[in-house]
Amino acid sequence: MNDKNMFEWIKHQHDFVKRRFYNILVPMMAERNGMTPKEYEAYVYSHYENNVKEIG
């Protein structure tokens, strides 16, 4: 099982992938969930941390 959420995973990718992630994917996912990109990032971190605590 991968132990990184997508915001941690992207830190280790090429710049081209990072740009597309932050300029296209994150805003799209945030909009679909009625959030700003920053709110969406916080949501992902919160959800990931809660799931890790439940598993661990």
mmCIF file of N, CA and C in Angstrom:
data_model
loop_
_atom_site.group_PDB
_atom_site.id
_atom_site.type_symbol
_atom_site.label_atom_id
_atom_site.label_comp_id
_atom_site.label_asym_id
_atom_site.label_seq_id
_atom_site.Cartn_x
_atom_site.Cartn_y
_atom_site.Cartn_z
ATOM 1 N N MET A 1 0.838 -1.178 0.000
ATOM 2 C CA MET A 1 0.000 0.000 0.000
ATOM 3 C C MET A 1 0.885 1.243 0.000
ATOM 4 N N ASN A 2 0.510 2.229 -0.801
ATOM 5 C CA ASN A 2 1.274 3.464 -0.863
ATOM 6 C C ASN A 2 0.991 4.281 0.385
ATOM 7 N N ASP A 3 2.024 4.800 0.995
ATOM 8 C CA ASP A 3 1.837 5.539 2.243
ATOM 9 C C ASP A 3 1.853 7.053 2.041
ATOM 10 N N LYS A 4 1.625 7.533 0.810
ATOM 11 C CA LYS A 4 1.624 8.963 0.534
ATOM 12 C C LYS A 4 0.300 9.376 -0.088
ATOM 13 N N ASN A 5 -0.193 10.543 0.330
ATOM 14 C CA ASN A 5 -1.342 11.088 -0.369
ATOM 15 C C ASN A 5 -0.832 11.753 -1.648
ATOM 16 N N MET A 6 -1.723 12.191 -2.496
ATOM 17 C CA MET A 6 -1.300 12.704 -3.797
ATOM 18 C C MET A 6 -0.472 13.975 -3.695
ATOM 19 N N PHE A 7 -0.658 14.776 -2.644
ATOM 20 C CA PHE A 7 0.131 15.994 -2.494
ATOM 21 C C PHE A 7 1.556 15.688 -2.040
ATOM 22 N N GLU A 8 1.753 14.603 -1.351
ATOM 23 C CA GLU A 8 3.105 14.165 -1.003
ATOM 24 C C GLU A 8 3.761 13.478 -2.201
ATOM 25 N N TRP A 9 2.995 12.679 -2.907
ATOM 26 C CA TRP A 9 3.502 11.959 -4.074
ATOM 27 C C TRP A 9 4.015 12.919 -5.140
ATOM 28 N N ILE A 10 3.272 14.006 -5.379
ATOM 29 C CA ILE A 10 3.626 14.923 -6.462
ATOM 30 C C ILE A 10 4.957 15.627 -6.210
ATOM 31 N N LYS A 11 5.342 15.763 -4.964
ATOM 32 C CA LYS A 11 6.616 16.430 -4.647
ATOM 33 C C LYS A 11 7.816 15.737 -5.289
ATOM 34 N N HIS A 12 7.670 14.467 -5.621
ATOM 35 C CA HIS A 12 8.787 13.691 -6.162
ATOM 36 C C HIS A 12 8.674 13.465 -7.672
ATOM 37 N N GLN A 13 7.792 14.215 -8.325
ATOM 38 C CA GLN A 13 7.586 14.061 -9.756
ATOM 39 C C GLN A 13 8.290 15.173 -10.529
ATOM 40 N N HIS A 14 8.382 15.000 -11.828
ATOM 41 C CA HIS A 14 9.011 16.007 -12.690
ATOM 42 C C HIS A 14 8.206 17.298 -12.681
ATOM 43 N N ASP A 15 8.878 18.415 -12.958
ATOM 44 C CA ASP A 15 8.230 19.722 -12.935
ATOM 45 C C ASP A 15 7.022 19.797 -13.866
ATOM 46 N N PHE A 16 7.114 19.179 -15.033
ATOM 47 C CA PHE A 16 5.989 19.184 -15.974
ATOM 48 C C PHE A 16 4.751 18.561 -15.331
ATOM 49 N N VAL A 17 4.936 17.469 -14.650
ATOM 50 C CA VAL A 17 3.820 16.774 -13.996
ATOM 51 C C VAL A 17 3.293 17.635 -12.844
ATOM 52 N N LYS A 18 4.183 18.235 -12.071
ATOM 53 C CA LYS A 18 3.767 19.098 -10.967
ATOM 54 C C LYS A 18 2.921 20.265 -11.467
ATOM 55 N N ARG A 19 3.354 20.915 -12.551
ATOM 56 C CA ARG A 19 2.594 22.048 -13.089
ATOM 57 C C ARG A 19 1.192 21.636 -13.487
ATOM 58 N N ARG A 20 1.071 20.526 -14.183
ATOM 59 C CA ARG A 20 -0.251 20.061 -14.617
ATOM 60 C C ARG A 20 -1.111 19.675 -13.409
ATOM 61 N N PHE A 21 -0.499 19.072 -12.437
ATOM 62 C CA PHE A 21 -1.206 18.679 -11.222
ATOM 63 C C PHE A 21 -1.806 19.909 -10.530
ATOM 64 N N TYR A 22 -0.959 20.928 -10.286
ATOM 65 C CA TYR A 22 -1.420 22.114 -9.565
ATOM 66 C C TYR A 22 -2.253 23.067 -10.418
ATOM 67 N N ASN A 23 -2.038 23.089 -11.716
ATOM 68 C CA ASN A 23 -2.771 24.018 -12.574
ATOM 69 C C ASN A 23 -4.052 23.438 -13.152
ATOM 70 N N ILE A 24 -4.147 22.114 -13.240
ATOM 71 C CA ILE A 24 -5.320 21.497 -13.858
ATOM 72 C C ILE A 24 -6.061 20.589 -12.882
ATOM 73 N N LEU A 25 -5.382 19.582 -12.371
ATOM 74 C CA LEU A 25 -6.061 18.561 -11.573
ATOM 75 C C LEU A 25 -6.609 19.098 -10.250
ATOM 76 N N VAL A 26 -5.781 19.769 -9.484
ATOM 77 C CA VAL A 26 -6.236 20.246 -8.172
ATOM 78 C C VAL A 26 -7.396 21.234 -8.304
ATOM 79 N N PRO A 27 -7.311 22.255 -9.178
ATOM 80 C CA PRO A 27 -8.468 23.155 -9.318
ATOM 81 C C PRO A 27 -9.736 22.434 -9.777
ATOM 82 N N MET A 28 -9.591 21.474 -10.670
ATOM 83 C CA MET A 28 -10.753 20.725 -11.148
ATOM 84 C C MET A 28 -11.389 19.922 -10.010
ATOM 85 N N MET A 29 -10.581 19.218 -9.245
ATOM 86 C CA MET A 29 -11.114 18.419 -8.144
ATOM 87 C C MET A 29 -11.702 19.312 -7.056
ATOM 88 N N ALA A 30 -11.081 20.446 -6.794
ATOM 89 C CA ALA A 30 -11.606 21.376 -5.799
ATOM 90 C C ALA A 30 -12.973 21.894 -6.229
ATOM 91 N N GLU A 31 -13.087 22.304 -7.478
ATOM 92 C CA GLU A 31 -14.367 22.814 -7.983
ATOM 93 C C GLU A 31 -15.460 21.753 -7.905
ATOM 94 N N ARG A 32 -15.132 20.536 -8.288
ATOM 95 C CA ARG A 32 -16.113 19.445 -8.240
ATOM 96 C C ARG A 32 -16.592 19.160 -6.825
ATOM 97 N N ASN A 33 -15.777 19.527 -5.848
ATOM 98 C CA ASN A 33 -16.142 19.284 -4.453
ATOM 99 C C ASN A 33 -16.549 20.560 -3.725
ATOM 100 N N GLY A 34 -16.760 21.649 -4.476
ATOM 101 C CA GLY A 34 -17.216 22.901 -3.883
ATOM 102 C C GLY A 34 -16.210 23.538 -2.949
ATOM 103 N N MET A 35 -14.923 23.417 -3.287
ATOM 104 C CA MET A 35 -13.860 23.944 -2.430
ATOM 105 C C MET A 35 -12.899 24.782 -3.246
ATOM 106 N N THR A 36 -12.072 25.561 -2.548
ATOM 107 C CA THR A 36 -10.941 26.209 -3.191
ATOM 108 C C THR A 36 -9.821 25.171 -3.280
ATOM 109 N N PRO A 37 -8.815 25.406 -4.119
ATOM 110 C CA PRO A 37 -7.696 24.451 -4.155
ATOM 111 C C PRO A 37 -7.030 24.248 -2.791
ATOM 112 N N LYS A 38 -6.884 25.318 -2.009
ATOM 113 C CA LYS A 38 -6.271 25.183 -0.679
ATOM 114 C C LYS A 38 -7.163 24.361 0.253
ATOM 115 N N GLU A 39 -8.469 24.584 0.179
ATOM 116 C CA GLU A 39 -9.395 23.806 1.005
ATOM 117 C C GLU A 39 -9.348 22.334 0.612
ATOM 118 N N TYR A 40 -9.238 22.082 -0.693
ATOM 119 C CA TYR A 40 -9.181 20.703 -1.166
ATOM 120 C C TYR A 40 -7.903 20.016 -0.676
ATOM 121 N N GLU A 41 -6.795 20.723 -0.729
ATOM 122 C CA GLU A 41 -5.539 20.152 -0.238
ATOM 123 C C GLU A 41 -5.653 19.823 1.252
ATOM 124 N N ALA A 42 -6.220 20.738 2.030
ATOM 125 C CA ALA A 42 -6.402 20.493 3.464
ATOM 126 C C ALA A 42 -7.319 19.296 3.689
ATOM 127 N N TYR A 43 -8.365 19.187 2.883
ATOM 128 C CA TYR A 43 -9.295 18.056 2.984
ATOM 129 C C TYR A 43 -8.564 16.734 2.717
ATOM 130 N N VAL A 44 -7.755 16.702 1.668
ATOM 131 C CA VAL A 44 -7.023 15.470 1.329
ATOM 132 C C VAL A 44 -6.086 15.083 2.466
ATOM 133 N N TYR A 45 -5.337 16.046 2.998
ATOM 134 C CA TYR A 45 -4.435 15.750 4.107
ATOM 135 C C TYR A 45 -5.208 15.240 5.318
ATOM 136 N N SER A 46 -6.317 15.904 5.637
ATOM 137 C CA SER A 46 -7.128 15.503 6.787
ATOM 138 C C SER A 46 -7.688 14.097 6.599
ATOM 139 N N HIS A 47 -8.230 13.828 5.436
ATOM 140 C CA HIS A 47 -8.804 12.514 5.152
ATOM 141 C C HIS A 47 -7.725 11.427 5.213
ATOM 142 N N TYR A 48 -6.584 11.717 4.630
ATOM 143 C CA TYR A 48 -5.486 10.750 4.636
ATOM 144 C C TYR A 48 -5.025 10.458 6.065
ATOM 145 N N GLU A 49 -4.834 11.520 6.854
ATOM 146 C CA GLU A 49 -4.371 11.330 8.227
ATOM 147 C C GLU A 49 -5.364 10.524 9.041
ATOM 148 N N ASN A 50 -6.644 10.787 8.861
ATOM 149 C CA ASN A 50 -7.671 10.028 9.597
ATOM 150 C C ASN A 50 -7.672 8.566 9.184
ATOM 151 N N ASN A 51 -7.489 8.286 7.901
ATOM 152 C CA ASN A 51 -7.469 6.891 7.442
ATOM 153 C C ASN A 51 -6.230 6.163 7.943
ATOM 154 N N VAL A 52 -5.106 6.838 8.024
ATOM 155 C CA VAL A 52 -3.890 6.210 8.526
ATOM 156 C C VAL A 52 -4.065 5.863 9.996
ATOM 157 N N LYS A 53 -4.705 6.747 10.759
ATOM 158 C CA LYS A 53 -4.925 6.474 12.182
ATOM 159 C C LYS A 53 -5.846 5.278 12.376
ATOM 160 N N GLU A 54 -6.870 5.156 11.520
ATOM 161 C CA GLU A 54 -7.804 4.039 11.629
ATOM 162 C C GLU A 54 -7.131 2.726 11.299
ATOM 163 N N ILE A 55 -6.215 2.729 10.315
ATOM 164 C CA ILE A 55 -5.526 1.499 9.903
ATOM 165 C C ILE A 55 -4.455 1.124 10.917
ATOM 166 N N GLY A 56 -3.694 2.129 11.380
ATOM 167 C CA GLY A 56 -2.580 1.890 12.272
ATOM 168 C C GLY A 56 -3.033 1.608 13.634
#
